[in-house]
Amino acid sequence: MRYTIAYFFAVLIAVTAGQADAAVGFRHFSIDDPQGRPIEVGVWYPTTMTPKLEAVETDRQMVARDAPVEGTGLPLVVISHGHGGSYAGHLDTATALANAGFVVAALTHNGDSWRDQSRPTAIWERPRQLKLLTDYMLGAWSDHGRLDANRVGAFGFSAGGLTVLAAAGGEPDLRTLPSHCKAHPAFEDCQIMEEHPLLPDTDIVWTHDPRIKAVVSAAPALGFAFGTNGLAAVLQPVQLWRAEDDQVLPHPYYAEAVRLALPTPPETHVVADAGHYDFLKPCSADLATRMPAICTSKPGFDRAAFHERFDHDIVAFFKRTLQ
């Protein structure tokens, strides 16, 4: 799909109008991991309490911290961030979903976050950690009784895009990595693999979660490693996003490889002039100064305007598929 400037303005007006009276609650805590350190979590949800400007990691957001949850039978969306990210990397998408009546839980992946780069290539740990988050939200969370366990979706970006596909039933074949990286040594995934090589006797077990009923995957990492066999079990509706000018995970080895291998054609969006990191929320001035590599867009590309449409389309997809 391609979009005009008029589309951006129409979405901006619609989303702004729909959020005028909405309020979003926010909670920040950790959950136990029997195989490692506690996992950091952020949760956004509908509330009737008045929000105020609050610090959320390195950003600020209008939320009602620790407010009561409003509603029952609420759908749940879990979020997995990209390599070196955190639970707060997609807070604009989380807020848009909460405004639309979803409960959104995002985690910071131990071993592959901006604070902890100890095991970034142990990617099979990511879907396991994501399932722990879903287990917690549907079981131990204080407001789990307000959730509908039959309406669970998952959103992920980059390594998180791979994570949600794996959690939904996919299994990438990591034996394809050596030949891929021999041909494309400059690609980011191959650079990470060179710095953190997998041990030959590594025991790899992929964790799947049949409760996931719909998936949004943006710029999925290791797309080439799935193939038709690796994605044969992903029968849920999938919304797939690709940045046209992705220099980190270049076309056609990642999102396009997933598109071709899925058993059912996904709802595919190709974002003209976008780069890989344009799927991250627009950067604050402080973050843009400290991390220009992930905050700088192609000249003429408006990341904030794109995210109005991006969030709108994700909300519409989950509303349709998690009825």
PDB file of C-alpha atoms in Angstrom:
ATOM      1  CA  MET A   1       0.000   0.000   0.000  1.00  0.00           C
ATOM      2  CA  ARG A   2       1.146   3.556  -0.685  1.00  0.00           C
ATOM      3  CA  TYR A   3      -0.266   6.691   0.888  1.00  0.00           C
ATOM      4  CA  THR A   4      -0.832  10.323  -0.038  1.00  0.00           C
ATOM      5  CA  ILE A   5      -0.397  13.470   2.062  1.00  0.00           C
ATOM      6  CA  ALA A   6      -4.199  13.763   2.164  1.00  0.00           C
ATOM      7  CA  TYR A   7      -4.357  10.317   3.763  1.00  0.00           C
ATOM      8  CA  PHE A   8      -1.956  11.410   6.509  1.00  0.00           C
ATOM      9  CA  PHE A   9      -4.105  14.443   7.344  1.00  0.00           C
ATOM     10  CA  ALA A  10      -7.326  12.406   7.291  1.00  0.00           C
ATOM     11  CA  VAL A  11      -5.851   9.864   9.696  1.00  0.00           C
ATOM     12  CA  LEU A  12      -4.460  12.617  11.936  1.00  0.00           C
ATOM     13  CA  ILE A  13      -7.893  14.283  12.217  1.00  0.00           C
ATOM     14  CA  ALA A  14      -9.671  10.960  12.827  1.00  0.00           C
ATOM     15  CA  VAL A  15      -7.215   9.777  15.469  1.00  0.00           C
ATOM     16  CA  THR A  16      -7.112  13.142  17.238  1.00  0.00           C
ATOM     17  CA  ALA A  17     -10.898  13.316  17.317  1.00  0.00           C
ATOM     18  CA  GLY A  18     -11.166   9.755  18.610  1.00  0.00           C
ATOM     19  CA  GLN A  19      -8.716  10.458  21.437  1.00  0.00           C
ATOM     20  CA  ALA A  20     -10.091  13.780  22.612  1.00  0.00           C
ATOM     21  CA  ASP A  21     -11.806  12.399  25.709  1.00  0.00           C
ATOM     22  CA  ALA A  22      -9.726   9.243  26.146  1.00  0.00           C
ATOM     23  CA  ALA A  23      -7.538   8.564  29.153  1.00  0.00           C
ATOM     24  CA  VAL A  24      -4.758   6.001  29.408  1.00  0.00           C
ATOM     25  CA  GLY A  25      -3.503   4.374  32.585  1.00  0.00           C
ATOM     26  CA  PHE A  26       0.071   3.175  32.958  1.00  0.00           C
ATOM     27  CA  ARG A  27       1.874   0.767  35.288  1.00  0.00           C
ATOM     28  CA  HIS A  28       5.552  -0.144  35.461  1.00  0.00           C
ATOM     29  CA  PHE A  29       6.798  -3.237  37.279  1.00  0.00           C
ATOM     30  CA  SER A  30       8.806  -6.458  36.941  1.00  0.00           C
ATOM     31  CA  ILE A  31       7.734 -10.091  36.689  1.00  0.00           C
ATOM     32  CA  ASP A  32       9.639 -13.210  37.671  1.00  0.00           C
ATOM     33  CA  ASP A  33      11.499 -15.338  35.155  1.00  0.00           C
ATOM     34  CA  PRO A  34      12.338 -18.825  36.491  1.00  0.00           C
ATOM     35  CA  GLN A  35      15.294 -18.967  34.094  1.00  0.00           C
ATOM     36  CA  GLY A  36      16.781 -15.544  34.698  1.00  0.00           C
ATOM     37  CA  ARG A  37      16.509 -12.081  36.157  1.00  0.00           C
ATOM     38  CA  PRO A  38      13.120 -10.376  36.617  1.00  0.00           C
ATOM     39  CA  ILE A  39      11.645  -8.959  33.402  1.00  0.00           C
ATOM     40  CA  GLU A  40      10.768  -5.266  33.204  1.00  0.00           C
ATOM     41  CA  VAL A  41       7.213  -4.541  32.011  1.00  0.00           C
ATOM     42  CA  GLY A  42       5.119  -1.508  31.075  1.00  0.00           C
ATOM     43  CA  VAL A  43       1.322  -1.749  30.788  1.00  0.00           C
ATOM     44  CA  TRP A  44      -1.037   0.764  29.167  1.00  0.00           C
ATOM     45  CA  TYR A  45      -4.820   0.450  29.542  1.00  0.00           C
ATOM     46  CA  PRO A  46      -8.152   2.315  29.461  1.00  0.00           C
ATOM     47  CA  THR A  47      -9.047   4.314  32.572  1.00  0.00           C
ATOM     48  CA  THR A  48     -11.339   7.149  33.611  1.00  0.00           C
ATOM     49  CA  MET A  49      -8.717   8.924  35.717  1.00  0.00           C
ATOM     50  CA  THR A  50      -7.255  12.220  34.545  1.00  0.00           C
ATOM     51  CA  PRO A  51      -3.802  11.790  33.005  1.00  0.00           C
ATOM     52  CA  LYS A  52      -0.817  14.030  33.574  1.00  0.00           C
ATOM     53  CA  LEU A  53       2.629  14.327  32.055  1.00  0.00           C
ATOM     54  CA  GLU A  54       4.758  11.530  33.480  1.00  0.00           C
ATOM     55  CA  ALA A  55       8.291  10.271  32.875  1.00  0.00           C
ATOM     56  CA  VAL A  56       8.264   6.931  31.020  1.00  0.00           C
ATOM     57  CA  GLU A  57      11.864   5.749  30.818  1.00  0.00           C
ATOM     58  CA  THR A  58      13.722   8.430  28.810  1.00  0.00           C
ATOM     59  CA  ASP A  59      10.504   9.980  27.481  1.00  0.00           C
ATOM     60  CA  ARG A  60       7.447  11.785  28.855  1.00  0.00           C
ATOM     61  CA  GLN A  61       3.836  10.832  28.232  1.00  0.00           C
ATOM     62  CA  MET A  62       0.311  11.874  29.248  1.00  0.00           C
ATOM     63  CA  VAL A  63      -0.830   8.922  31.374  1.00  0.00           C
ATOM     64  CA  ALA A  64      -2.615   8.225  34.661  1.00  0.00           C
ATOM     65  CA  ARG A  65       0.010   6.262  36.573  1.00  0.00           C
ATOM     66  CA  ASP A  66      -1.326   3.292  38.568  1.00  0.00           C
ATOM     67  CA  ALA A  67      -4.937   4.306  37.854  1.00  0.00           C
ATOM     68  CA  PRO A  68      -7.748   1.736  37.988  1.00  0.00           C
ATOM     69  CA  VAL A  69      -8.550  -0.200  34.802  1.00  0.00           C
ATOM     70  CA  GLU A  70     -11.819   0.670  33.084  1.00  0.00           C
ATOM     71  CA  GLY A  71     -13.882  -1.997  31.307  1.00  0.00           C
ATOM     72  CA  THR A  72     -14.254  -5.763  31.146  1.00  0.00           C
ATOM     73  CA  GLY A  73     -13.651  -8.391  28.474  1.00  0.00           C
ATOM     74  CA  LEU A  74     -10.713  -6.302  27.238  1.00  0.00           C
ATOM     75  CA  PRO A  75      -8.397  -7.598  24.488  1.00  0.00           C
ATOM     76  CA  LEU A  76      -4.677  -7.874  25.256  1.00  0.00           C
ATOM     77  CA  VAL A  77      -1.772  -6.957  22.972  1.00  0.00           C
ATOM     78  CA  VAL A  78       1.798  -7.868  23.958  1.00  0.00           C
ATOM     79  CA  ILE A  79       4.746  -5.965  22.464  1.00  0.00           C
ATOM     80  CA  SER A  80       8.309  -7.128  21.727  1.00  0.00           C
ATOM     81  CA  HIS A  81      10.942  -4.469  20.975  1.00  0.00           C
ATOM     82  CA  GLY A  82      13.851  -4.635  18.567  1.00  0.00           C
ATOM     83  CA  HIS A  83      17.552  -5.304  19.157  1.00  0.00           C
ATOM     84  CA  GLY A  84      18.890  -3.104  21.963  1.00  0.00           C
ATOM     85  CA  GLY A  85      15.487  -1.580  22.723  1.00  0.00           C
ATOM     86  CA  SER A  86      13.158  -1.508  25.714  1.00  0.00           C
ATOM     87  CA  TYR A  87       9.508  -1.755  26.760  1.00  0.00           C
ATOM     88  CA  ALA A  88       9.041   1.968  26.032  1.00  0.00           C
ATOM     89  CA  GLY A  89      10.171   1.911  22.399  1.00  0.00           C
ATOM     90  CA  HIS A  90       6.621   1.827  21.034  1.00  0.00           C
ATOM     91  CA  LEU A  91       4.741   3.814  23.655  1.00  0.00           C
ATOM     92  CA  ASP A  92       2.835   5.800  21.003  1.00  0.00           C
ATOM     93  CA  THR A  93       1.434   2.549  19.559  1.00  0.00           C
ATOM     94  CA  ALA A  94       0.675   1.285  23.059  1.00  0.00           C
ATOM     95  CA  THR A  95      -1.192   4.503  23.851  1.00  0.00           C
ATOM     96  CA  ALA A  96      -3.189   4.373  20.624  1.00  0.00           C
ATOM     97  CA  LEU A  97      -4.264   0.806  21.395  1.00  0.00           C
ATOM     98  CA  ALA A  98      -5.164   1.682  24.999  1.00  0.00           C
ATOM     99  CA  ASN A  99      -7.213   4.624  23.745  1.00  0.00           C
ATOM    100  CA  ALA A 100      -9.075   2.130  21.549  1.00  0.00           C
ATOM    101  CA  GLY A 101      -9.920  -0.163  24.481  1.00  0.00           C
ATOM    102  CA  PHE A 102      -6.980  -2.580  24.517  1.00  0.00           C
ATOM    103  CA  VAL A 103      -4.705  -3.500  27.399  1.00  0.00           C
ATOM    104  CA  VAL A 104      -1.114  -3.371  26.146  1.00  0.00           C
ATOM    105  CA  ALA A 105       1.823  -5.046  27.884  1.00  0.00           C
ATOM    106  CA  ALA A 106       5.388  -4.483  26.662  1.00  0.00           C
ATOM    107  CA  LEU A 107       8.533  -6.065  28.081  1.00  0.00           C
ATOM    108  CA  THR A 108      12.237  -5.307  28.059  1.00  0.00           C
ATOM    109  CA  HIS A 109      14.019  -8.440  26.833  1.00  0.00           C
ATOM    110  CA  ASN A 110      16.786  -9.548  29.179  1.00  0.00           C
ATOM    111  CA  GLY A 111      19.966 -10.180  27.209  1.00  0.00           C
ATOM    112  CA  ASP A 112      19.010  -7.841  24.358  1.00  0.00           C
ATOM    113  CA  SER A 113      18.113  -4.373  25.610  1.00  0.00           C
ATOM    114  CA  TRP A 114      19.832  -0.996  25.717  1.00  0.00           C
ATOM    115  CA  ARG A 115      20.941  -1.807  29.277  1.00  0.00           C
ATOM    116  CA  ASP A 116      21.895  -5.446  28.692  1.00  0.00           C
ATOM    117  CA  GLN A 117      23.636  -6.731  25.572  1.00  0.00           C
ATOM    118  CA  SER A 118      24.843  -9.982  27.134  1.00  0.00           C
ATOM    119  CA  ARG A 119      22.981 -12.413  24.810  1.00  0.00           C
ATOM    120  CA  PRO A 120      21.539 -10.643  21.744  1.00  0.00           C
ATOM    121  CA  THR A 121      21.881 -13.714  19.527  1.00  0.00           C
ATOM    122  CA  ALA A 122      19.943 -15.994  21.903  1.00  0.00           C
ATOM    123  CA  ILE A 123      16.813 -15.031  20.020  1.00  0.00           C
ATOM    124  CA  TRP A 124      14.896 -18.170  21.053  1.00  0.00           C
ATOM    125  CA  GLU A 125      14.795 -16.636  24.556  1.00  0.00           C
ATOM    126  CA  ARG A 126      12.625 -13.791  23.276  1.00  0.00           C
ATOM    127  CA  PRO A 127       9.403 -15.753  22.541  1.00  0.00           C
ATOM    128  CA  ARG A 128       9.885 -17.599  25.838  1.00  0.00           C
ATOM    129  CA  GLN A 129      10.032 -14.276  27.691  1.00  0.00           C
ATOM    130  CA  LEU A 130       7.043 -12.970  25.728  1.00  0.00           C
ATOM    131  CA  LYS A 131       4.985 -15.998  26.742  1.00  0.00           C
ATOM    132  CA  LEU A 132       5.911 -15.386  30.394  1.00  0.00           C
ATOM    133  CA  LEU A 133       4.484 -11.876  29.982  1.00  0.00           C
ATOM    134  CA  THR A 134       1.225 -13.222  28.538  1.00  0.00           C
ATOM    135  CA  ASP A 135       1.038 -15.839  31.294  1.00  0.00           C
ATOM    136  CA  TYR A 136       1.416 -13.108  33.893  1.00  0.00           C
ATOM    137  CA  MET A 137      -1.109 -10.744  32.343  1.00  0.00           C
ATOM    138  CA  LEU A 138      -3.776 -13.457  32.030  1.00  0.00           C
ATOM    139  CA  GLY A 139      -3.036 -15.048  35.402  1.00  0.00           C
ATOM    140  CA  ALA A 140      -1.204 -13.112  38.109  1.00  0.00           C
ATOM    141  CA  TRP A 141      -1.856  -9.495  37.072  1.00  0.00           C
ATOM    142  CA  SER A 142      -4.140  -7.814  39.577  1.00  0.00           C
ATOM    143  CA  ASP A 143      -6.690  -6.962  36.861  1.00  0.00           C
ATOM    144  CA  HIS A 144      -6.455 -10.187  34.854  1.00  0.00           C
ATOM    145  CA  GLY A 145     -10.199 -10.712  35.377  1.00  0.00           C
ATOM    146  CA  ARG A 146     -10.852  -7.722  33.109  1.00  0.00           C
ATOM    147  CA  LEU A 147      -9.063  -9.400  30.176  1.00  0.00           C
ATOM    148  CA  ASP A 148     -10.503 -11.710  27.525  1.00  0.00           C
ATOM    149  CA  ALA A 149      -8.034 -14.602  27.189  1.00  0.00           C
ATOM    150  CA  ASN A 150      -9.495 -15.417  23.769  1.00  0.00           C
ATOM    151  CA  ARG A 151      -8.503 -12.006  22.359  1.00  0.00           C
ATOM    152  CA  VAL A 152      -4.706 -11.825  22.455  1.00  0.00           C
ATOM    153  CA  GLY A 153      -2.573 -10.156  19.803  1.00  0.00           C
ATOM    154  CA  ALA A 154       1.167  -9.533  19.461  1.00  0.00           C
ATOM    155  CA  PHE A 155       3.144  -6.664  17.924  1.00  0.00           C
ATOM    156  CA  GLY A 156       6.885  -6.652  17.320  1.00  0.00           C
ATOM    157  CA  PHE A 157       9.529  -4.645  15.485  1.00  0.00           C
ATOM    158  CA  SER A 158      12.799  -5.954  13.965  1.00  0.00           C
ATOM    159  CA  ALA A 159      14.037  -8.653  16.389  1.00  0.00           C
ATOM    160  CA  GLY A 160      10.629  -8.209  17.992  1.00  0.00           C
ATOM    161  CA  GLY A 161       9.028  -8.828  14.598  1.00  0.00           C
ATOM    162  CA  LEU A 162      10.790 -12.176  14.526  1.00  0.00           C
ATOM    163  CA  THR A 163       9.777 -12.778  18.154  1.00  0.00           C
ATOM    164  CA  VAL A 164       6.051 -12.438  17.539  1.00  0.00           C
ATOM    165  CA  LEU A 165       6.187 -14.643  14.439  1.00  0.00           C
ATOM    166  CA  ALA A 166       8.022 -17.318  16.446  1.00  0.00           C
ATOM    167  CA  ALA A 167       5.589 -16.997  19.355  1.00  0.00           C
ATOM    168  CA  ALA A 168       2.728 -17.445  16.881  1.00  0.00           C
ATOM    169  CA  GLY A 169       4.187 -20.761  15.672  1.00  0.00           C
ATOM    170  CA  GLY A 170       7.145 -19.877  13.449  1.00  0.00           C
ATOM    171  CA  GLU A 171      10.586 -21.481  13.667  1.00  0.00           C
ATOM    172  CA  PRO A 172      13.530 -19.886  11.837  1.00  0.00           C
ATOM    173  CA  ASP A 173      16.280 -22.250  10.779  1.00  0.00           C
ATOM    174  CA  LEU A 174      19.439 -20.770  12.276  1.00  0.00           C
ATOM    175  CA  ARG A 175      21.543 -23.128  10.153  1.00  0.00           C
ATOM    176  CA  THR A 176      20.914 -20.703   7.268  1.00  0.00           C
ATOM    177  CA  LEU A 177      22.837 -17.920   9.037  1.00  0.00           C
ATOM    178  CA  PRO A 178      26.413 -18.865   8.008  1.00  0.00           C
ATOM    179  CA  SER A 179      25.694 -18.833   4.265  1.00  0.00           C
ATOM    180  CA  HIS A 180      23.568 -15.683   4.575  1.00  0.00           C
ATOM    181  CA  CYS A 181      26.288 -13.829   6.469  1.00  0.00           C
ATOM    182  CA  LYS A 182      29.019 -15.053   4.141  1.00  0.00           C
ATOM    183  CA  ALA A 183      27.093 -13.395   1.307  1.00  0.00           C
ATOM    184  CA  HIS A 184      26.063 -10.280   3.321  1.00  0.00           C
ATOM    185  CA  PRO A 185      28.664  -9.659   6.048  1.00  0.00           C
ATOM    186  CA  ALA A 186      27.756  -5.969   6.378  1.00  0.00           C
ATOM    187  CA  PHE A 187      24.100  -6.617   7.293  1.00  0.00           C
ATOM    188  CA  GLU A 188      23.321  -5.765  10.914  1.00  0.00           C
ATOM    189  CA  ASP A 189      22.243  -9.265  11.910  1.00  0.00           C
ATOM    190  CA  CYS A 190      25.565 -10.609  10.607  1.00  0.00           C
ATOM    191  CA  GLN A 191      27.505  -7.918  12.474  1.00  0.00           C
ATOM    192  CA  ILE A 192      25.722  -8.890  15.691  1.00  0.00           C
ATOM    193  CA  MET A 193      26.430 -12.564  15.004  1.00  0.00           C
ATOM    194  CA  GLU A 194      30.114 -11.820  14.494  1.00  0.00           C
ATOM    195  CA  GLU A 195      30.314  -9.999  17.834  1.00  0.00           C
ATOM    196  CA  HIS A 196      28.211 -12.582  19.707  1.00  0.00           C
ATOM    197  CA  PRO A 197      28.639 -15.948  17.908  1.00  0.00           C
ATOM    198  CA  LEU A 198      26.359 -18.842  18.770  1.00  0.00           C
ATOM    199  CA  LEU A 199      28.045 -21.716  20.534  1.00  0.00           C
ATOM    200  CA  PRO A 200      27.945 -24.951  18.467  1.00  0.00           C
ATOM    201  CA  ASP A 201      26.356 -26.929  21.300  1.00  0.00           C
ATOM    202  CA  THR A 202      23.627 -24.377  22.006  1.00  0.00           C
ATOM    203  CA  ASP A 203      20.323 -26.048  22.904  1.00  0.00           C
ATOM    204  CA  ILE A 204      17.630 -24.187  20.955  1.00  0.00           C
ATOM    205  CA  VAL A 205      13.983 -24.589  21.852  1.00  0.00           C
ATOM    206  CA  TRP A 206      11.364 -22.324  20.281  1.00  0.00           C
ATOM    207  CA  THR A 207       8.445 -21.338  22.519  1.00  0.00           C
ATOM    208  CA  HIS A 208       5.035 -20.979  20.878  1.00  0.00           C
ATOM    209  CA  ASP A 209       1.849 -19.522  22.333  1.00  0.00           C
ATOM    210  CA  PRO A 210      -1.443 -20.649  20.734  1.00  0.00           C
ATOM    211  CA  ARG A 211      -3.292 -17.896  22.606  1.00  0.00           C
ATOM    212  CA  ILE A 212      -1.939 -15.366  20.088  1.00  0.00           C
ATOM    213  CA  LYS A 213      -4.747 -14.827  17.590  1.00  0.00           C
ATOM    214  CA  ALA A 214      -3.286 -12.007  15.449  1.00  0.00           C
ATOM    215  CA  VAL A 215       0.209 -10.672  14.694  1.00  0.00           C
ATOM    216  CA  VAL A 216       1.672  -7.340  13.574  1.00  0.00           C
ATOM    217  CA  SER A 217       5.299  -7.702  12.482  1.00  0.00           C
ATOM    218  CA  ALA A 218       7.314  -4.657  11.375  1.00  0.00           C
ATOM    219  CA  ALA A 219      10.649  -5.172   9.586  1.00  0.00           C
ATOM    220  CA  PRO A 220      11.109  -8.700  10.998  1.00  0.00           C
ATOM    221  CA  ALA A 221      14.682  -9.824  11.576  1.00  0.00           C
ATOM    222  CA  LEU A 222      15.986 -13.091  10.065  1.00  0.00           C
ATOM    223  CA  GLY A 223      13.030 -13.266   7.689  1.00  0.00           C
ATOM    224  CA  PHE A 224      15.103 -15.319   5.226  1.00  0.00           C
ATOM    225  CA  ALA A 225      15.615 -18.021   7.882  1.00  0.00           C
ATOM    226  CA  PHE A 226      11.971 -19.038   8.143  1.00  0.00           C
ATOM    227  CA  GLY A 227      11.017 -20.377   4.711  1.00  0.00           C
ATOM    228  CA  THR A 228       7.651 -21.970   4.018  1.00  0.00           C
ATOM    229  CA  ASN A 229       8.272 -24.816   6.467  1.00  0.00           C
ATOM    230  CA  GLY A 230       9.247 -22.452   9.247  1.00  0.00           C
ATOM    231  CA  LEU A 231       6.073 -20.389   8.888  1.00  0.00           C
ATOM    232  CA  ALA A 232       3.660 -23.211   8.027  1.00  0.00           C
ATOM    233  CA  ALA A 233       2.120 -23.116  11.515  1.00  0.00           C
ATOM    234  CA  VAL A 234       1.505 -19.349  11.490  1.00  0.00           C
ATOM    235  CA  LEU A 235      -2.145 -19.442  10.487  1.00  0.00           C
ATOM    236  CA  GLN A 236      -3.226 -16.312  12.347  1.00  0.00           C
ATOM    237  CA  PRO A 237      -3.940 -13.067  10.479  1.00  0.00           C
ATOM    238  CA  VAL A 238      -0.667 -11.166   9.983  1.00  0.00           C
ATOM    239  CA  GLN A 239      -0.138  -7.481   9.271  1.00  0.00           C
ATOM    240  CA  LEU A 240       3.370  -7.053   7.824  1.00  0.00           C
ATOM    241  CA  TRP A 241       5.277  -3.761   7.515  1.00  0.00           C
ATOM    242  CA  ARG A 242       8.346  -2.973   5.424  1.00  0.00           C
ATOM    243  CA  ALA A 243      10.325   0.252   5.142  1.00  0.00           C
ATOM    244  CA  GLU A 244      11.090   0.971   1.500  1.00  0.00           C
ATOM    245  CA  ASP A 245      14.552   2.356   2.303  1.00  0.00           C
ATOM    246  CA  ASP A 246      15.543  -0.101   5.058  1.00  0.00           C
ATOM    247  CA  GLN A 247      19.349  -0.096   5.122  1.00  0.00           C
ATOM    248  CA  VAL A 248      19.552  -2.224   8.286  1.00  0.00           C
ATOM    249  CA  LEU A 249      17.517  -5.228   7.105  1.00  0.00           C
ATOM    250  CA  PRO A 250      17.472  -4.673   3.346  1.00  0.00           C
ATOM    251  CA  HIS A 251      14.868  -5.862   0.874  1.00  0.00           C
ATOM    252  CA  PRO A 252      14.199  -8.655  -0.111  1.00  0.00           C
ATOM    253  CA  TYR A 253      15.774 -10.783   2.636  1.00  0.00           C
ATOM    254  CA  TYR A 254      13.565  -9.960   5.592  1.00  0.00           C
ATOM    255  CA  ALA A 255       9.977  -8.678   5.428  1.00  0.00           C
ATOM    256  CA  GLU A 256       9.624  -9.772   1.806  1.00  0.00           C
ATOM    257  CA  ALA A 257      10.910 -13.265   2.605  1.00  0.00           C
ATOM    258  CA  VAL A 258       8.276 -13.530   5.339  1.00  0.00           C
ATOM    259  CA  ARG A 259       5.556 -12.269   3.004  1.00  0.00           C
ATOM    260  CA  LEU A 260       6.384 -14.924   0.427  1.00  0.00           C
ATOM    261  CA  ALA A 261       6.653 -17.757   2.978  1.00  0.00           C
ATOM    262  CA  LEU A 262       3.490 -17.219   5.041  1.00  0.00           C
ATOM    263  CA  PRO A 263       0.782 -19.794   4.251  1.00  0.00           C
ATOM    264  CA  THR A 264      -1.837 -17.032   3.951  1.00  0.00           C
ATOM    265  CA  PRO A 265      -0.912 -13.719   2.299  1.00  0.00           C
ATOM    266  CA  PRO A 266      -0.509 -11.067   5.012  1.00  0.00           C
ATOM    267  CA  GLU A 267      -1.904  -7.554   4.989  1.00  0.00           C
ATOM    268  CA  THR A 268       1.254  -5.886   3.682  1.00  0.00           C
ATOM    269  CA  HIS A 269       2.295  -2.250   4.017  1.00  0.00           C
ATOM    270  CA  VAL A 270       5.343  -0.785   2.280  1.00  0.00           C
ATOM    271  CA  VAL A 271       6.242   2.652   3.663  1.00  0.00           C
ATOM    272  CA  ALA A 272       7.698   4.911   0.986  1.00  0.00           C
ATOM    273  CA  ASP A 273      10.966   6.701   1.899  1.00  0.00           C
ATOM    274  CA  ALA A 274      11.018   5.162   5.384  1.00  0.00           C
ATOM    275  CA  GLY A 275      14.119   3.706   6.969  1.00  0.00           C
ATOM    276  CA  HIS A 276      14.398   0.864   9.451  1.00  0.00           C
ATOM    277  CA  TYR A 277      14.230   2.980  12.594  1.00  0.00           C
ATOM    278  CA  ASP A 278      11.236   4.990  11.433  1.00  0.00           C
ATOM    279  CA  PHE A 279       9.104   2.263  13.023  1.00  0.00           C
ATOM    280  CA  LEU A 280      10.358   3.492  16.410  1.00  0.00           C
ATOM    281  CA  LYS A 281       8.393   6.277  18.087  1.00  0.00           C
ATOM    282  CA  PRO A 282       9.454   9.826  17.177  1.00  0.00           C
ATOM    283  CA  CYS A 283      12.484  10.769  19.274  1.00  0.00           C
ATOM    284  CA  SER A 284      12.563  13.392  21.982  1.00  0.00           C
ATOM    285  CA  ALA A 285      15.073  16.214  21.443  1.00  0.00           C
ATOM    286  CA  ASP A 286      17.362  14.711  24.083  1.00  0.00           C
ATOM    287  CA  LEU A 287      17.300  11.227  22.531  1.00  0.00           C
ATOM    288  CA  ALA A 288      17.841  12.658  19.045  1.00  0.00           C
ATOM    289  CA  THR A 289      20.998  14.347  20.313  1.00  0.00           C
ATOM    290  CA  ARG A 290      22.286  11.229  22.068  1.00  0.00           C
ATOM    291  CA  MET A 291      21.304   8.635  19.432  1.00  0.00           C
ATOM    292  CA  PRO A 292      21.053  10.275  16.003  1.00  0.00           C
ATOM    293  CA  ALA A 293      21.459   6.923  14.209  1.00  0.00           C
ATOM    294  CA  ILE A 294      18.007   5.736  15.304  1.00  0.00           C
ATOM    295  CA  CYS A 295      16.366   9.177  15.309  1.00  0.00           C
ATOM    296  CA  THR A 296      17.354  10.634  11.936  1.00  0.00           C
ATOM    297  CA  SER A 297      14.935  10.054   9.068  1.00  0.00           C
ATOM    298  CA  LYS A 298      15.438  10.567   5.350  1.00  0.00           C
ATOM    299  CA  PRO A 299      15.050  14.254   4.373  1.00  0.00           C
ATOM    300  CA  GLY A 300      11.376  14.929   3.720  1.00  0.00           C
ATOM    301  CA  PHE A 301      10.104  11.944   5.704  1.00  0.00           C
ATOM    302  CA  ASP A 302       7.866  12.982   8.609  1.00  0.00           C
ATOM    303  CA  ARG A 303       8.138  10.259  11.252  1.00  0.00           C
ATOM    304  CA  ALA A 304       5.482  11.809  13.491  1.00  0.00           C
ATOM    305  CA  ALA A 305       2.953  11.977  10.652  1.00  0.00           C
ATOM    306  CA  PHE A 306       3.782   8.422   9.640  1.00  0.00           C
ATOM    307  CA  HIS A 307       3.190   7.167  13.177  1.00  0.00           C
ATOM    308  CA  GLU A 308      -0.298   8.651  13.214  1.00  0.00           C
ATOM    309  CA  ARG A 309      -1.120   6.411  10.257  1.00  0.00           C
ATOM    310  CA  PHE A 310       0.964   3.467  11.498  1.00  0.00           C
ATOM    311  CA  ASP A 311      -0.830   3.419  14.857  1.00  0.00           C
ATOM    312  CA  HIS A 312      -4.220   3.929  13.206  1.00  0.00           C
ATOM    313  CA  ASP A 313      -3.714   0.926  10.915  1.00  0.00           C
ATOM    314  CA  ILE A 314      -2.457  -1.302  13.735  1.00  0.00           C
ATOM    315  CA  VAL A 315      -5.480  -0.418  15.887  1.00  0.00           C
ATOM    316  CA  ALA A 316      -7.820  -1.112  12.961  1.00  0.00           C
ATOM    317  CA  PHE A 317      -6.147  -4.496  12.302  1.00  0.00           C
ATOM    318  CA  PHE A 318      -6.401  -5.689  15.898  1.00  0.00           C
ATOM    319  CA  LYS A 319      -9.986  -4.436  16.185  1.00  0.00           C
ATOM    320  CA  ARG A 320     -10.888  -6.471  13.131  1.00  0.00           C
ATOM    321  CA  THR A 321      -8.962  -9.645  13.989  1.00  0.00           C
ATOM    322  CA  LEU A 322      -9.574  -9.815  17.750  1.00  0.00           C
ATOM    323  CA  GLN A 323     -13.358  -9.441  17.682  1.00  0.00           C
TER     324      GLN A 323
END
